[in-house]
GROMACS .gro file of C-alpha atoms in nm:
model
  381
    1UNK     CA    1  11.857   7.778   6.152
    2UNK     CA    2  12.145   7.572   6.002
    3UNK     CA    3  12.419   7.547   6.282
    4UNK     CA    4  12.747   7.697   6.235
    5UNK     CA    5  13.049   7.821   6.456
    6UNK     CA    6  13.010   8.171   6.279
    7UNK     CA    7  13.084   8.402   6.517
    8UNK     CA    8  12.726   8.574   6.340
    9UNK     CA    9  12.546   8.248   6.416
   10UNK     CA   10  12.702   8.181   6.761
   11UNK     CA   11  12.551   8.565   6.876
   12UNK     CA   12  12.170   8.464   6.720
   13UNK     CA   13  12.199   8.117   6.885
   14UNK     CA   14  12.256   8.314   7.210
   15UNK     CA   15  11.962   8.554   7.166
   16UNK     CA   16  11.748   8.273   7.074
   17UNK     CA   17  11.855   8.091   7.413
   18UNK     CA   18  11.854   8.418   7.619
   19UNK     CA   19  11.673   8.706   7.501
   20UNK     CA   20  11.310   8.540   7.630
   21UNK     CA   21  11.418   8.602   7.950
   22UNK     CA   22  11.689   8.901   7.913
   23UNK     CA   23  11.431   9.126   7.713
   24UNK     CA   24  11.741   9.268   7.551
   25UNK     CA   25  11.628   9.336   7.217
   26UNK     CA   26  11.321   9.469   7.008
   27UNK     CA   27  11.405   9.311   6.683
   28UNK     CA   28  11.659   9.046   6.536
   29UNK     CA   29  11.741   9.011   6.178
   30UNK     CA   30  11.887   8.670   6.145
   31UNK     CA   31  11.856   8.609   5.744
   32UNK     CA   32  12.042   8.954   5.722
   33UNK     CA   33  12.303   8.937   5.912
   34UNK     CA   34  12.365   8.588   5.793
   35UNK     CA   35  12.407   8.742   5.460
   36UNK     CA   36  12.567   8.999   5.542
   37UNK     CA   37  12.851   8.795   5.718
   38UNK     CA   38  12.864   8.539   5.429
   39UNK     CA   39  12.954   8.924   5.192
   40UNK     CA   40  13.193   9.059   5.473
   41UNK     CA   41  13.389   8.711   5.467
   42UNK     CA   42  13.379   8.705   5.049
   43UNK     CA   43  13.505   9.040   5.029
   44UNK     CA   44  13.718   9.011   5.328
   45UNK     CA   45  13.659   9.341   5.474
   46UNK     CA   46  13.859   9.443   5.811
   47UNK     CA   47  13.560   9.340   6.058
   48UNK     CA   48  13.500   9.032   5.874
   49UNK     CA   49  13.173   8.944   6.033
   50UNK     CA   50  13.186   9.097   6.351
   51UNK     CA   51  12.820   9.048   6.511
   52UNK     CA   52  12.697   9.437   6.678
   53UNK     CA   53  12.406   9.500   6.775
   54UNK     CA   54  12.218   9.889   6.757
   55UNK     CA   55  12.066  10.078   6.969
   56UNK     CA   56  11.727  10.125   6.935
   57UNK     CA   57  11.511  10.120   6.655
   58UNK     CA   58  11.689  10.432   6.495
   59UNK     CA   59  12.021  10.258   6.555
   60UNK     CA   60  12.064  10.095   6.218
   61UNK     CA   61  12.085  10.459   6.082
   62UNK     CA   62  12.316  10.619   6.277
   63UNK     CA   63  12.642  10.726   6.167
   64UNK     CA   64  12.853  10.446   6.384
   65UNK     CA   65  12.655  10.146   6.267
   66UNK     CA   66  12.656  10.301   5.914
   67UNK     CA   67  13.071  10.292   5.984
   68UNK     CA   68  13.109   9.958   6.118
   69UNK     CA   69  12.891   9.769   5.867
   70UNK     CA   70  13.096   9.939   5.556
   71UNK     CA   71  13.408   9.769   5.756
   72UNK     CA   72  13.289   9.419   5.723
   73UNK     CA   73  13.037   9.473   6.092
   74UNK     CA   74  12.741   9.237   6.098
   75UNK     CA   75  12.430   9.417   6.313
   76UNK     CA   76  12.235   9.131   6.447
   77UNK     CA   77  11.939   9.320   6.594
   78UNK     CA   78  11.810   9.623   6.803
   79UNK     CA   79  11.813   9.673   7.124
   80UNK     CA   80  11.535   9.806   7.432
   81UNK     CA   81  11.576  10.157   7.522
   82UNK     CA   82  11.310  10.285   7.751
   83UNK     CA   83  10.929  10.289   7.680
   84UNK     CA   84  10.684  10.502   7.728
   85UNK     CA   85  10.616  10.640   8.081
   86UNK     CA   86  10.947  10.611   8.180
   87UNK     CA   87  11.083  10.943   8.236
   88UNK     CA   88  11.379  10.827   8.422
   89UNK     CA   89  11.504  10.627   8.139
   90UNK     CA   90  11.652  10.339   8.351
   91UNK     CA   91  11.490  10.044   8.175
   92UNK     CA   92  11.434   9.917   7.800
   93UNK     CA   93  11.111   9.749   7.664
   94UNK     CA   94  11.227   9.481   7.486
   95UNK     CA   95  11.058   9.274   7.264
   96UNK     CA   96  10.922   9.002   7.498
   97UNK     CA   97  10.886   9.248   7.826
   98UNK     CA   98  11.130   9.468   8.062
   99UNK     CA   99  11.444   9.423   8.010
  100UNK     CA  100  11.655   9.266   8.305
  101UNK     CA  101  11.986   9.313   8.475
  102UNK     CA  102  12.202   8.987   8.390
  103UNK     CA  103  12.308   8.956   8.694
  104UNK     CA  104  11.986   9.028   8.910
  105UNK     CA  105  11.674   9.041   8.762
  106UNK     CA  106  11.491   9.213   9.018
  107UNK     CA  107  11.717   9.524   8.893
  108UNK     CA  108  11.771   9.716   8.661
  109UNK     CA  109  12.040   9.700   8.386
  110UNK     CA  110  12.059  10.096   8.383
  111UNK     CA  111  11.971  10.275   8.047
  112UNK     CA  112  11.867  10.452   7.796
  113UNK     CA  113  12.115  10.172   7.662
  114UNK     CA  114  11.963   9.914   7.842
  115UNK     CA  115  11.935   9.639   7.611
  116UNK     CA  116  12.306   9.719   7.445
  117UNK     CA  117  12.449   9.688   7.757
  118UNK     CA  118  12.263   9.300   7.847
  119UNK     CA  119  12.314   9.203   7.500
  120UNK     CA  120  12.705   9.269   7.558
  121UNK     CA  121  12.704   9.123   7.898
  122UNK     CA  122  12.504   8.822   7.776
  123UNK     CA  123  12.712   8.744   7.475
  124UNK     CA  124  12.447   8.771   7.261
  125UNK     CA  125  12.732   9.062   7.070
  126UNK     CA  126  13.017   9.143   7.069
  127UNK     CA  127  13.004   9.509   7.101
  128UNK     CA  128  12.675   9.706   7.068
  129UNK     CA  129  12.628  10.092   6.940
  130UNK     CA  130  12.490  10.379   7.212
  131UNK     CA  131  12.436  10.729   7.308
  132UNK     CA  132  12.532  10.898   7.619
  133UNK     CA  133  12.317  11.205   7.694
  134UNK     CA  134  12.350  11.217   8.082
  135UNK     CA  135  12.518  10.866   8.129
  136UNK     CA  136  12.361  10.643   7.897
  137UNK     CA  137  12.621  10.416   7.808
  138UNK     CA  138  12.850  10.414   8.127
  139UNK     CA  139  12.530  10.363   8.386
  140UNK     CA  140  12.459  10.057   8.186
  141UNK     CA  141  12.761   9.980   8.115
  142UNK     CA  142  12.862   9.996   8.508
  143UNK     CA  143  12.531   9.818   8.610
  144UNK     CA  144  12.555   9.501   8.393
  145UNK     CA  145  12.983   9.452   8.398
  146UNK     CA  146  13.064   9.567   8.084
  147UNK     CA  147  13.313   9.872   7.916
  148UNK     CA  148  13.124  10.116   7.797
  149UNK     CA  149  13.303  10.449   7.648
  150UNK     CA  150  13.079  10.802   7.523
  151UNK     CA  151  13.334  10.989   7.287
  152UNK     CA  152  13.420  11.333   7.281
  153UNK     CA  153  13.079  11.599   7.234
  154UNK     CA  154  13.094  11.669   6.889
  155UNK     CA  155  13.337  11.432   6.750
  156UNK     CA  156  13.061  11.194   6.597
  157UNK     CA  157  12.721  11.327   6.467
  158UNK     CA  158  12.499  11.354   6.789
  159UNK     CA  159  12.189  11.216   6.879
  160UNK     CA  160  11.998  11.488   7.049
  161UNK     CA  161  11.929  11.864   6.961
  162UNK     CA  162  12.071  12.022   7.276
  163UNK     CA  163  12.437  11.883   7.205
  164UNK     CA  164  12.466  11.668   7.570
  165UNK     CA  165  12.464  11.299   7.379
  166UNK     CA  166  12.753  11.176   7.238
  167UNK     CA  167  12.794  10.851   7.041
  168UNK     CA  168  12.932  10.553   7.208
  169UNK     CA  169  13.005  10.172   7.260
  170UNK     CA  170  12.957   9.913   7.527
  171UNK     CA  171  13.148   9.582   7.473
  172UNK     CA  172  13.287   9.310   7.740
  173UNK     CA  173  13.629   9.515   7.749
  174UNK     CA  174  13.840   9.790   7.661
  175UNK     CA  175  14.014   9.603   7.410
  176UNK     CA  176  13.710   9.494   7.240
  177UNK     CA  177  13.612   9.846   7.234
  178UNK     CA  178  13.882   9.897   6.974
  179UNK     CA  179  13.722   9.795   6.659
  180UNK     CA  180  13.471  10.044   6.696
  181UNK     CA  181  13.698  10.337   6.805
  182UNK     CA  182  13.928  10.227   6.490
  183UNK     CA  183  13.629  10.226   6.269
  184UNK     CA  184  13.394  10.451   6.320
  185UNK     CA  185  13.671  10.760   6.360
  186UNK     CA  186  13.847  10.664   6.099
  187UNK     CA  187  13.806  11.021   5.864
  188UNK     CA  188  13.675  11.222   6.175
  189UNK     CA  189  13.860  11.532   6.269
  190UNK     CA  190  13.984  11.674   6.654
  191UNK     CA  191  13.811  11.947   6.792
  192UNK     CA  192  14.154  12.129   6.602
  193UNK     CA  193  14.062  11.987   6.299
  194UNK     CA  194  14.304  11.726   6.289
  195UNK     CA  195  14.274  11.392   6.191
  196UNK     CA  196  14.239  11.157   6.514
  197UNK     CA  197  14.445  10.841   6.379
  198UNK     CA  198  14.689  11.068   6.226
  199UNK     CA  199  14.991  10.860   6.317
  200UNK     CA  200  14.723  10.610   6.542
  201UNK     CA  201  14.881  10.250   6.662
  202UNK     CA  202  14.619   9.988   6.786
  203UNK     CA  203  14.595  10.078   7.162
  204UNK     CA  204  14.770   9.800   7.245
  205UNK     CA  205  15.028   9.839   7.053
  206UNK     CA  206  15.043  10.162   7.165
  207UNK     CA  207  15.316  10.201   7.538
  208UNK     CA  208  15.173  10.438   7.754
  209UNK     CA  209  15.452  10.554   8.047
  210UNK     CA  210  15.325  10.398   8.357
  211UNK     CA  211  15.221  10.501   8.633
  212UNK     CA  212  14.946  10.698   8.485
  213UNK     CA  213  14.879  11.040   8.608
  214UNK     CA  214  14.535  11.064   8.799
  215UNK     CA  215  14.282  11.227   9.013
  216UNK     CA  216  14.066  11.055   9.210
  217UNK     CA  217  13.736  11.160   9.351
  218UNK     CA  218  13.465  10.985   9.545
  219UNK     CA  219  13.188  11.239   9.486
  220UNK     CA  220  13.307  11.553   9.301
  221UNK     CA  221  13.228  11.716   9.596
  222UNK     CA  222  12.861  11.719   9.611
  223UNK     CA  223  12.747  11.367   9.576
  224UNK     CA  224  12.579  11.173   9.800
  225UNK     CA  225  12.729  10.801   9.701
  226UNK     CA  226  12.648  10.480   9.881
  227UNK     CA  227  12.937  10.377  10.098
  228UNK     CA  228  12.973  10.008   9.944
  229UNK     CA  229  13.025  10.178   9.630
  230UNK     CA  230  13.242  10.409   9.728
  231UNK     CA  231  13.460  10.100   9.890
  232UNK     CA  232  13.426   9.907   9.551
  233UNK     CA  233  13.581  10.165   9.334
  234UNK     CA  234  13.842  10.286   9.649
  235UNK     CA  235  13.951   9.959   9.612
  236UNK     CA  236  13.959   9.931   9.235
  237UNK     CA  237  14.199  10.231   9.264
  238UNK     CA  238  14.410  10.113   9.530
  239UNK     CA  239  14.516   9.805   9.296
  240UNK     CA  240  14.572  10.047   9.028
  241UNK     CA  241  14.852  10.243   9.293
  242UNK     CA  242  14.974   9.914   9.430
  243UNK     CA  243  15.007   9.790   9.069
  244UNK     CA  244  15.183  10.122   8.930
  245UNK     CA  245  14.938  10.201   8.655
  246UNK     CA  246  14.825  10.454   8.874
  247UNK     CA  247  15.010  10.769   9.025
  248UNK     CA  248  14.766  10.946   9.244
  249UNK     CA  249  14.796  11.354   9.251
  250UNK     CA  250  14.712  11.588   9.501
  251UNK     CA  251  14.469  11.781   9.347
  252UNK     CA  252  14.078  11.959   9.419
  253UNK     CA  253  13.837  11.747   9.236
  254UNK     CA  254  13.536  11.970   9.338
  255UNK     CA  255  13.317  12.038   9.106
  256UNK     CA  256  12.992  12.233   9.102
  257UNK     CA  257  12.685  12.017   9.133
  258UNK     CA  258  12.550  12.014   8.722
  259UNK     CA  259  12.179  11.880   8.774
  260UNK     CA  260  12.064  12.287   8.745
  261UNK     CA  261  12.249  12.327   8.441
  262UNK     CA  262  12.181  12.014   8.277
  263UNK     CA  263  11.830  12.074   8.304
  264UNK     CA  264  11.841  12.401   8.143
  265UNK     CA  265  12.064  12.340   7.873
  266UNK     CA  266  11.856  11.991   7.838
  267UNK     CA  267  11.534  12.192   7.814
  268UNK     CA  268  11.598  12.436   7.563
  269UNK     CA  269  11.797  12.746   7.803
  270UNK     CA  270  12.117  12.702   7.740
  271UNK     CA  271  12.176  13.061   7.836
  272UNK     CA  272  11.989  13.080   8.159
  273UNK     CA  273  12.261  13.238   8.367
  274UNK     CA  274  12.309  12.981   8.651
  275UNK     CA  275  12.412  12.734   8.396
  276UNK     CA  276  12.644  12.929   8.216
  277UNK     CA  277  12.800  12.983   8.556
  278UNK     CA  278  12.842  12.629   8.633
  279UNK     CA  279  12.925  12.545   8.329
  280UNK     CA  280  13.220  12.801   8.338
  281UNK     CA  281  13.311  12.721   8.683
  282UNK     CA  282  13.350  12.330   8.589
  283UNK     CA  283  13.538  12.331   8.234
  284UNK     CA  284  13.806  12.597   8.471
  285UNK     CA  285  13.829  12.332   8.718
  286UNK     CA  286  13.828  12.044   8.490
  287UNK     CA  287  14.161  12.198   8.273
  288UNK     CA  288  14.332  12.195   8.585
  289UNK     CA  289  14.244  11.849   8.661
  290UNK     CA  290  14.337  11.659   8.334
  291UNK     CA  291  14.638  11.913   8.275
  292UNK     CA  292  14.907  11.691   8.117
  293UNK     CA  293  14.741  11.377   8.029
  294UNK     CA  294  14.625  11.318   8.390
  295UNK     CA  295  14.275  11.122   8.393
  296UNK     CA  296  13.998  11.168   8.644
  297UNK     CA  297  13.863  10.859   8.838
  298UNK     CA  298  13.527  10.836   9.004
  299UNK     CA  299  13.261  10.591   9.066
  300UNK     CA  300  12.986  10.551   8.788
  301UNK     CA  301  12.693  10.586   9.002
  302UNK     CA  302  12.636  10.692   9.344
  303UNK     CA  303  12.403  10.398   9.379
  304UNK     CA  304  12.412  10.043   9.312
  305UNK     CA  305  12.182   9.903   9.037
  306UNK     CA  306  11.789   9.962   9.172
  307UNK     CA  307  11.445   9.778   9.140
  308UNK     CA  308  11.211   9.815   8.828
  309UNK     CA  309  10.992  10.057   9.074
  310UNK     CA  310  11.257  10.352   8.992
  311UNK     CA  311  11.543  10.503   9.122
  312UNK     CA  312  11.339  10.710   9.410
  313UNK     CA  313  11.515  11.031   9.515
  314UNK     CA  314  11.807  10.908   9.397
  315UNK     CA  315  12.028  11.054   9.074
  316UNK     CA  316  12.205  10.744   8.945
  317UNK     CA  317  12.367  10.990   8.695
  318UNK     CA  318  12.520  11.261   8.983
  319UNK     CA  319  12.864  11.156   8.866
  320UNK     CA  320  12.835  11.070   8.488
  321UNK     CA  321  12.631  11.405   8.380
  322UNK     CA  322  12.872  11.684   8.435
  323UNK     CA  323  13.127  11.526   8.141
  324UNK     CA  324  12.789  11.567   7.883
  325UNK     CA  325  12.800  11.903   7.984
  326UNK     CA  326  13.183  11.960   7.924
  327UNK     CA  327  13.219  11.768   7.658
  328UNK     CA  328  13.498  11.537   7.791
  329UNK     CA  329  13.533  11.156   7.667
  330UNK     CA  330  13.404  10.912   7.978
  331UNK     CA  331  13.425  10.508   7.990
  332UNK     CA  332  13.320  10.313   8.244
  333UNK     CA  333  13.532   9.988   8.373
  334UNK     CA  334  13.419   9.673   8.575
  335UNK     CA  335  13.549   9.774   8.920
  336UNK     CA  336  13.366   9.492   9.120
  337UNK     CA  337  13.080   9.391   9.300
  338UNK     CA  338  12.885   9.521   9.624
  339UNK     CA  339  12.776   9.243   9.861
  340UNK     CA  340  12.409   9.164   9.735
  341UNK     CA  341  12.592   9.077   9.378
  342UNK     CA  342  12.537   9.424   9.201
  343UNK     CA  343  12.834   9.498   8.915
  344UNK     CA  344  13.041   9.870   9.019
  345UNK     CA  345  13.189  10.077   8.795
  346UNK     CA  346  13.516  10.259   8.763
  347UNK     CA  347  13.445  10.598   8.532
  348UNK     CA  348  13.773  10.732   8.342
  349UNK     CA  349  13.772  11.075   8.223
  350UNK     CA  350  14.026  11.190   7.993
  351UNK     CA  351  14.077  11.566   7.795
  352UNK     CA  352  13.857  11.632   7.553
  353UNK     CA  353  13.942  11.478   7.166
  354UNK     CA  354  14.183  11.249   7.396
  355UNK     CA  355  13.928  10.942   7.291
  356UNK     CA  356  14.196  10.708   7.160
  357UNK     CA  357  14.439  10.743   7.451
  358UNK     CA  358  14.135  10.736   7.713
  359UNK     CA  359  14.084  10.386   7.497
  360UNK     CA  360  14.454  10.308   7.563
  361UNK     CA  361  14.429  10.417   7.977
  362UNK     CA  362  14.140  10.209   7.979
  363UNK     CA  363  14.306   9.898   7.854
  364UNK     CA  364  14.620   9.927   8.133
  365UNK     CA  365  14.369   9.975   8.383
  366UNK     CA  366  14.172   9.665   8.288
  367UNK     CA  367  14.510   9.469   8.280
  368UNK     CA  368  14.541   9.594   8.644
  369UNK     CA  369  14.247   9.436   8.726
  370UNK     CA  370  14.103   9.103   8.795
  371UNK     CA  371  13.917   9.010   8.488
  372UNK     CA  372  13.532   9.132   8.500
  373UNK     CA  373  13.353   8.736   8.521
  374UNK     CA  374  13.055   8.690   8.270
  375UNK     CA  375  12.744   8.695   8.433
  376UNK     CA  376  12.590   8.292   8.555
  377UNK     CA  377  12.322   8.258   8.289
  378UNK     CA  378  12.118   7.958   8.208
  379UNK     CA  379  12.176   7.815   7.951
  380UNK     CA  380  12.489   8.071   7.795
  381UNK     CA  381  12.737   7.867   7.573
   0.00000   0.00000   0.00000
């Protein structure tokens, strides 16, 4: 392959270096996307060569790749979602094996985005397509130190049948988030029917009054959530008040567990009475909570990043699948790391349609925040 400093060719020297041992992806398309970039530059088209990768092998199709490569996007490859046999859709398969947390590879990197997250993380992209059916993008996104955002329920075409995946992104930060956001929404209609950039600035050029109005919860109320997490993202948030992005209020974030309803809706009964119930109970409780802009924080996970074995008893997506249900927008930030070395997340949930301002929290948060590092790979340029 004829060196270049292409931003195209710098992301396929990476996966060439990488991927072998990062399992990140199931196929690459190097003569492509090398085309591809050489058009985007020619025609000079907004993106102008941007290197994504997909998700999966369906990614290429979907609506937000379709979006992104008409704006000048380069996808360099697809990435590992879970194979078969794994029901708890943790893990990818990627081309050469399992794919691997980047910053422990004795755990996992979270899925069913598993490979979009590492190739992110790794630098083997710059931002990489997912879907978010229960937590898809911010478990990942969480596990391996990266931003990952699922929009609004409906706002993009969805994924899955039952309505519970969204469309979303994973990149190394808010900011770089916002080429997709700007991008793929650009023509796509509110749940009011209005046009979402209608009058839209850049997020950051965007001023959002400080301190932001927030709720912060530990568990929701029902989860069980390892303490070391729980002090990770405590102590993300406690920067945020000490910094003034952040204005704590005093209000109930209790929510109804959702893994009853999730289940039903997620298996064809979206009538079956308990989880209309919960359902009901939760979007009630939830207009309270983000009343007037406020956002809700919680940790990602109640669990750090686990072994290859499984996640046991354990529901890594306690806290990420009630907002699939609701329909709300959900990112998850880099909020630090436990002890053994295992990346935390900080999950931001904003009103529903509110995607572009959750973008814009996001970013002030981040800014808040010591800069997530790049995991210590050999052999990363």
């Amino acid at each position: 392959m004829t060196r270049t400093t292409s931003a195209v060719a710098r992301a396929l020297e990476q996966i060439e270096r990488l991927d072998p041992a990062l399992h990140a992806f199931i196929e690459v398309w190097p003569e492509t996307a090398l085309a591809r970039e050489r058009e985007a530059v020619t025609r000079r088209l907004p993106l102008g060569g941007l290197p994504f990768a997909v998700k999966g092998p369906s990614g290429i199709r979907s609506y937000a790749a379709r979006r992104l490569i008409a704006a000048g996007g380069i996808p360099v490859g697809a990435t590992s979602v879970p194979g078969p046999g794994t029901h708890w859709q943790t893990w990818g398969q990627g081309a050469h094996g399992r794919t691997v947390n980047p910053w422990r590879a004795d755990r996992t990197p979270g899925g069913s985005s598993a490979g979009s997250a590492v190739a992110v993380a790794a630098g083997m992209a710059e931002l990489a397509t997912g879907s978010d059916g229960a937590g898809s993008v911010r478990i990942p996104a969480a596990w391996c130190g990266v931003f990952g955002l699922r929009t609004t329920n409906g706002l993009l075409p969805s994924p899955d049948r039952s309505g519970l995946a969204s469309a979303g992104v994973l990149a190394r930060s808010a900011a770089a988030a916002e080429p997709y956001l700007r991008h793929v929404l650009d023509g796509r209609h509110d749940l009011d029917g209005r046009d979402v950039l209608d009058g839209y600035e850049p997020p950051a050029a965007r001023s959002l009054p400080l301190p932001l109005p927030a709720v912060y919860s530990e568990d929701l109320g029902f989860a069980d959530v390892d303490p070391e997490v729980a002090a990770v993202v405590g102590g993300a948030v406690d920067r945020l008040v000490a910094a003034g992005t952040v204005r704590l209020l005093d209000r109930d974030a209790g929510l109804l567990d959702p893994a009853g309803a999730w289940t039903a809706v997620r298996g064809g009964a979206p009538d079956d009475p308990d989880a209309v119930r919960v359902r009901r109970t939760n979007d009630e409780r939830l207009d309270v909570l983000l009343a007037d802009g406020a956002l809700l924080l919680t940790p990602v996970t109640p669990n750090r990043p686990h072994g290859h074995e499984g996640p046991g008893t354990v529901y890594s997506t306690a806290l990420t699948w009630a907002f699939n249900l609701s329909g709300h927008p959900a990112a998850s930030l880099p909020a630090g790391f436990t002890g053994d070395g295992c990346p935390v997340g900080l999950q931001l949930v904003a009103a529903r349609g509110a995607d572009l301002e959750l973008l814009a929290a996001a970013r002030a948060v981040e800014d808040a925040l010591p800069a997530a590092p790049a995991p210590p790979l050999p052999g990363r340029r």
